[in-house]
Every structure is written in C-alpha cells, then in structure tokens.
Short mmCIF file of C-alpha atoms in Angstrom, two decimals:
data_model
loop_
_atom_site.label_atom_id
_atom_site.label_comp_id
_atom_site.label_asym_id
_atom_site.label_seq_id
_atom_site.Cartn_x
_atom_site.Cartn_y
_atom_site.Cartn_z
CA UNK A 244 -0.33 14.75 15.62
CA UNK A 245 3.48 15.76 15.32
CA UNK A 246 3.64 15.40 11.00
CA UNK A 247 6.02 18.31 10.40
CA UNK A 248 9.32 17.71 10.00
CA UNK A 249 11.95 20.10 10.79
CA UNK A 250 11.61 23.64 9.13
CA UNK A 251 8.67 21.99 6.46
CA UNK A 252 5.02 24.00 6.20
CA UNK A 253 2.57 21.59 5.97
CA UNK A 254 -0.99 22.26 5.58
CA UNK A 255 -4.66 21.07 4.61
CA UNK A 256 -3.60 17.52 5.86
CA UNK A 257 -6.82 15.91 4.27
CA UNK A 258 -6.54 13.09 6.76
CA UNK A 259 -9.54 10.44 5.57
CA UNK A 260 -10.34 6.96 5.82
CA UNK A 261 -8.96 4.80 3.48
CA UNK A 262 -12.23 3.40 1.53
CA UNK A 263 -10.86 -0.20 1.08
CA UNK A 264 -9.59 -0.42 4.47
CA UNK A 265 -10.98 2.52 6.93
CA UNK A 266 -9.02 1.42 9.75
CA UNK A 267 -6.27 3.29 8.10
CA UNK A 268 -6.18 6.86 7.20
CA UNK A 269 -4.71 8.52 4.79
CA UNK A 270 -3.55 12.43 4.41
CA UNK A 271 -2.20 14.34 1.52
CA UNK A 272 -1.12 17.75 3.09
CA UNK A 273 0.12 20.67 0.74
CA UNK A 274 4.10 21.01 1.31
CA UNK A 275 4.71 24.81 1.13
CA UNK A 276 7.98 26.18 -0.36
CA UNK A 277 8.20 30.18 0.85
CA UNK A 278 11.60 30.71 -0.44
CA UNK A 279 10.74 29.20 -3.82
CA UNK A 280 7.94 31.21 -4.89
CA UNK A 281 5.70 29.80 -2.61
CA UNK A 282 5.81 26.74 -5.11
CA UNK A 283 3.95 23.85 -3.03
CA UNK A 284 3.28 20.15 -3.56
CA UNK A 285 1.31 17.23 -2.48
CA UNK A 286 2.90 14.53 0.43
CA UNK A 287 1.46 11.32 1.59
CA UNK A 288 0.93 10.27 4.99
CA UNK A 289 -1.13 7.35 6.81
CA UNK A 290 -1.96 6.81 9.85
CA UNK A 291 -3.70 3.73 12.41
CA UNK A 292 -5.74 6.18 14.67
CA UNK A 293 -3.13 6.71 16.86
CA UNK A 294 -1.19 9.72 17.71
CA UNK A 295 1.46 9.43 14.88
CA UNK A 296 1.63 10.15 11.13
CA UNK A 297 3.60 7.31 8.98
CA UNK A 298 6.44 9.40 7.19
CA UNK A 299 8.33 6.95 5.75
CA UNK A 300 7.61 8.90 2.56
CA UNK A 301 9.31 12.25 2.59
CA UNK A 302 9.09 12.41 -1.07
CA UNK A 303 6.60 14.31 -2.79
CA UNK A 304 3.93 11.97 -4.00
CA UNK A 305 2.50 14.60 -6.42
CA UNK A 306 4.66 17.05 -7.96
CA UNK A 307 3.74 20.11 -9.76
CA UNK A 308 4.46 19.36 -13.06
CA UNK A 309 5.09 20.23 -16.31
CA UNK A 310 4.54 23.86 -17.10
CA UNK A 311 4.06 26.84 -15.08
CA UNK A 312 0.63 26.08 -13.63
CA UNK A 313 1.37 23.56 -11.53
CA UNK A 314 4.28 25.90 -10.11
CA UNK A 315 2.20 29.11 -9.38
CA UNK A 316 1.80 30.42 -6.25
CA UNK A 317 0.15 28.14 -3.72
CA UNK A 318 -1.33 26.24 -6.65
CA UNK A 319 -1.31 22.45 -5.44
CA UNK A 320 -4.34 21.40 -2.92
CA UNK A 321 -5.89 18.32 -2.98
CA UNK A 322 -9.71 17.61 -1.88
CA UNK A 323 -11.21 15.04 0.86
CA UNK A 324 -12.31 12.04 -1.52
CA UNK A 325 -10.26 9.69 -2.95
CA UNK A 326 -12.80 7.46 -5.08
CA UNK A 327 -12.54 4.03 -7.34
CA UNK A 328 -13.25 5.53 -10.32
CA UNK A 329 -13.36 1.90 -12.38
CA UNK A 330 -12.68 -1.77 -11.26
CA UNK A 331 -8.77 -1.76 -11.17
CA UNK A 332 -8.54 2.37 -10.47
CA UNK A 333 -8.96 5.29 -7.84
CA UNK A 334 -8.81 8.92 -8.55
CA UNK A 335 -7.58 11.56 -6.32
CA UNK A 336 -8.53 15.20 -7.22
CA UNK A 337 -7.17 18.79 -6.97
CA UNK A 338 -6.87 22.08 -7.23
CA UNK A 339 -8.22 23.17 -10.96
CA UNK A 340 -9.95 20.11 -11.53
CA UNK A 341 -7.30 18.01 -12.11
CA UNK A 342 -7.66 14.10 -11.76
CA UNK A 343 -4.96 11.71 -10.80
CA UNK A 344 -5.36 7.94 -11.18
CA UNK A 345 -3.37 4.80 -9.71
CA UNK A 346 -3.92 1.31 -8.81
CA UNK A 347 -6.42 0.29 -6.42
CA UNK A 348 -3.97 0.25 -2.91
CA UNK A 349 -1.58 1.58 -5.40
CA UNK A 350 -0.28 3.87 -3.15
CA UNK A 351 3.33 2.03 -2.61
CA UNK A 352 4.68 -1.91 -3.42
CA UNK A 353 7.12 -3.84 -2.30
CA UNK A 354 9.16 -4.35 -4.92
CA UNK A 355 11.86 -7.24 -5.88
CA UNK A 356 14.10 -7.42 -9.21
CA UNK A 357 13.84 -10.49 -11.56
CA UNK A 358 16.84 -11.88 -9.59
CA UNK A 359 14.59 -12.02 -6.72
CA UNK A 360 13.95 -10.61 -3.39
CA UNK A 361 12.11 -11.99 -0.07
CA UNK A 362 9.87 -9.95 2.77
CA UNK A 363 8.98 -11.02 5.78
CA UNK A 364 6.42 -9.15 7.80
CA UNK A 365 6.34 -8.97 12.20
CA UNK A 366 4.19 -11.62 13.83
CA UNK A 367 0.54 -11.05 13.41
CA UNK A 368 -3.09 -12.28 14.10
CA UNK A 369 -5.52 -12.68 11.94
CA UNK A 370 -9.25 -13.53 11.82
CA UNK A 371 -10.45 -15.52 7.90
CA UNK A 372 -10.04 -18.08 6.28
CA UNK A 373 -8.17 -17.10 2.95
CA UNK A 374 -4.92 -15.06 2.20
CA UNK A 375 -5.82 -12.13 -1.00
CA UNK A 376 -3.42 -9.77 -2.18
CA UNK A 377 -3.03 -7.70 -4.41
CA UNK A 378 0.31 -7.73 -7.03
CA UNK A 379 1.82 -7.45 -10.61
CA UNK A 380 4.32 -9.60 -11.68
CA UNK A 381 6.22 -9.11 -15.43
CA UNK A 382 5.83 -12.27 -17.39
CA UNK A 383 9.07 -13.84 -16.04
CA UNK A 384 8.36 -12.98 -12.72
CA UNK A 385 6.46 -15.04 -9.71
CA UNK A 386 5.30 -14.82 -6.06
CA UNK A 387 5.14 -17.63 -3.68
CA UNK A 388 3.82 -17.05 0.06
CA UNK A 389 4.94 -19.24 3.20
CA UNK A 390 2.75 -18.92 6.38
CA UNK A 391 5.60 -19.36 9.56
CA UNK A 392 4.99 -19.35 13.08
CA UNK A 393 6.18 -16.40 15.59
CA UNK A 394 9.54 -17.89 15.52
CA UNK A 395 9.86 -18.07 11.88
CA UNK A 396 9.39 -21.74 11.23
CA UNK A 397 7.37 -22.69 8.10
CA UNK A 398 4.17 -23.79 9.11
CA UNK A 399 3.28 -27.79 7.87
CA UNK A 400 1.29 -27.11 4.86
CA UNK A 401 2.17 -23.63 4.21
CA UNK A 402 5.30 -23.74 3.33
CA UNK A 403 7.09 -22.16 -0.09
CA UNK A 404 7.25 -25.06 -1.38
CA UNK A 405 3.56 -26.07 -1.06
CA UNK A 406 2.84 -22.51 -2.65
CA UNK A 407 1.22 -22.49 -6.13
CA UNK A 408 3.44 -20.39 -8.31
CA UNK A 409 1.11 -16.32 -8.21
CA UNK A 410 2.01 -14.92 -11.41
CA UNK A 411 -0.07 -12.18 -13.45
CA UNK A 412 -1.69 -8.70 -12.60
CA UNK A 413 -4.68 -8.96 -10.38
CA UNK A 414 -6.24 -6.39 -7.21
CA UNK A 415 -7.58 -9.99 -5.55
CA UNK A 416 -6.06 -13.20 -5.61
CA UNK A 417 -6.85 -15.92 -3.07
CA UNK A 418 -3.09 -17.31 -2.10
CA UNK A 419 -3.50 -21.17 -2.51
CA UNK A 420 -1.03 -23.99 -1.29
CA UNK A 421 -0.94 -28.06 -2.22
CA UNK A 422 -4.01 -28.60 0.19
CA UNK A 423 -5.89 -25.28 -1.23
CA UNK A 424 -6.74 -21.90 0.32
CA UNK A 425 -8.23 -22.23 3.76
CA UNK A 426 -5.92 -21.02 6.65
CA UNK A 427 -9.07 -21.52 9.07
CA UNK A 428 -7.00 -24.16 11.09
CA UNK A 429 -3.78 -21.31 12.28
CA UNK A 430 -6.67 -17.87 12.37
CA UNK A 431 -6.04 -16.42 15.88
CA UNK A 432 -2.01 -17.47 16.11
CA UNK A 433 0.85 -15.64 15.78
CA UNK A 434 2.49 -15.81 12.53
CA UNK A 435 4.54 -14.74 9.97
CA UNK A 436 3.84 -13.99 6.40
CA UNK A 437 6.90 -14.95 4.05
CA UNK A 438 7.10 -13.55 0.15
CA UNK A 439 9.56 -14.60 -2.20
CA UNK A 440 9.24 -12.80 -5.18
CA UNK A 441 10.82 -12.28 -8.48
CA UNK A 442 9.87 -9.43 -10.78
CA UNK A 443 7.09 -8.62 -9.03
CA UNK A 444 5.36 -5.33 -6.71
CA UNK A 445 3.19 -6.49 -3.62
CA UNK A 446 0.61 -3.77 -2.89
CA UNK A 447 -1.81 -4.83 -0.32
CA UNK A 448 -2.93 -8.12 1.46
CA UNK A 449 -5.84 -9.15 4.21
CA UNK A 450 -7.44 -12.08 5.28
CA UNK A 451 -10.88 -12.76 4.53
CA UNK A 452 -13.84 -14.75 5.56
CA UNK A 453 -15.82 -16.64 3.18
CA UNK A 454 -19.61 -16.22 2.88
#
C-alpha cells in the first residue's frame, strides 16, 4: 500500500480492524523526524481492504507532548489494540505505558457552527431497518436527517421536515421521522443521507436490523 508521502518515514503502520466496524481498518504508523532529533509522532490512517491508505489526515493525531519524554529519540510507538475501555470510551496505548482515551468512533466529526451547516453523503445502499448515529450537540444546537433518492430528492416521509429534532450527547441514537424509525420500505435503493446540523459533531452512522 503506497501510505508515504513525499520525503515522510513512516513505520510500524499498526494496520487493524476497527472493533466496531472491522470492515474498516485502521493504522497509526510512527512519523519519523531524522533531522529533528529523530523526534517521531503518531498519524492516522484507514483503510476499506483495498490497495489504498485514507490520508486525508496529514496531521499528527498524537503528538509528543509536553516535556522532553515524549520528544526523545524514537520515543512514540503505538501497540496493535485499540480497546473500549468503558461504555462511551476506547483507549489506544503506547510506548511507556501510556494510555490515550477518546470517544467511541471518536476518531474525527463532522462538524457545523451554531449558525449551521449541512452534509450530504454519495448515493448508497443499505441493508436494516433503522438509521443510528452517533453525535454531540451543545445545548442550542440540533440535528435533523433527510433520506433523498440518488438524484437528491427528499424521499416522501423522510424528509427534514418530518425529522424529530436529535439533540443531546449519545454513541446510539435511532434517527426517527413523523411515521417513526423503520426505513425497511427504501433498504436496497440508492440514496442519499442529508444532515442539517447546528452546533453539533457527527461521528459515525450505520443501519441496523432489529432483532
């Protein structure tokens, strides 16, 4: 897999399933500085199985910190494992024993300002029954979800306007319009997922099936 980018050291990539959704895999390679006394830092990458890394993070996604440990030579590595470590948390570990914590998915959001911003993802097919995501919103803030077809027209039913206001901090809410959750009746189309959101981060969404 072609992960380097031009003139960057990259190494103990790390690449692992992601435990919430193993179809994707995640990698947090070492970034090695040579000319900075061999100072290095943790990246993020993902990938589908295929035969490219995601870089749309360049950024380091763990830096070495305060004080002069984290800035020794070669002194960043992280380990295979990234584990929930309670019901809203995982924990990714290093070099030295050192534990970091985030969100569950809580790798990246999208993110809109109180005056409001909108996403709307490619067409898409999906197999369920019910939309969950995962999101914060401040207490001003709001998310409301339209279902479209492949053309971008708001699908009877689904529209924003039949969306029940999502406000709050949750890792799984079940999206819900006027008629209620189930999006049985449009599972195996092309469509659209529409978010208009205010104040708010998106993290992660899927469809499920109810038992």
């Amino acid at each position: 897999m072609q992960a380097n980018l031009p003139n960057e050291h990259l190494y103990t990539a790390c690449t692992q399933p992601y435990f919430r959704a193993p179809h994707i895999y995640f990698a947090l390679p070492t970034r090695f500085m040579a000319k900075r006394g061999s100072a290095t830092d943790i990246l993020f990458m993902s990938a589908r199985g295929n035969s490219q890394f995601d870089r749309e993070f360049t950024q380091s996604y763990i830096r070495p910190g305060i004080g002069q440990d984290g800035w020794a030579n070669r002194a960043n590595y992280a380990a295979i494992g990234i584990h929930q470590t309670g019901p809203a948390e995982m924990s990714f570990f290093l070099t030295g024993g050192r534990r970091y914590v985030t969100r569950l998915d809580g790798i990246a959001s999208v993110n809109a300002p109180l005056n409001g911003g909108t996403l709307v993802t490619k067409p898409l097919q999906f197999a369920g029954d019910e939309l969950e995501i995962n999101y914060s919103t401040s207490a001003a803030g709001q998310i409301l979800v339209e279902l479209q077809d492949a053309a971008g027209i708001p699908i009877p039913g689904f529209s924003l306007d039949d969306c029940e206001p999502i406000y709050g901090d949750h890792i799984a809410r079940i999206v819900k319009w006027k008629q209620g959750s189930n999006v049985s009746s449009i599972s195996g189309k092309p469509v659209r997922l529409r978010f208009k959101m205010q104040d708010a981060d998106l993290y992660a969404l899927k469809f499920n099936q109810r038992k």
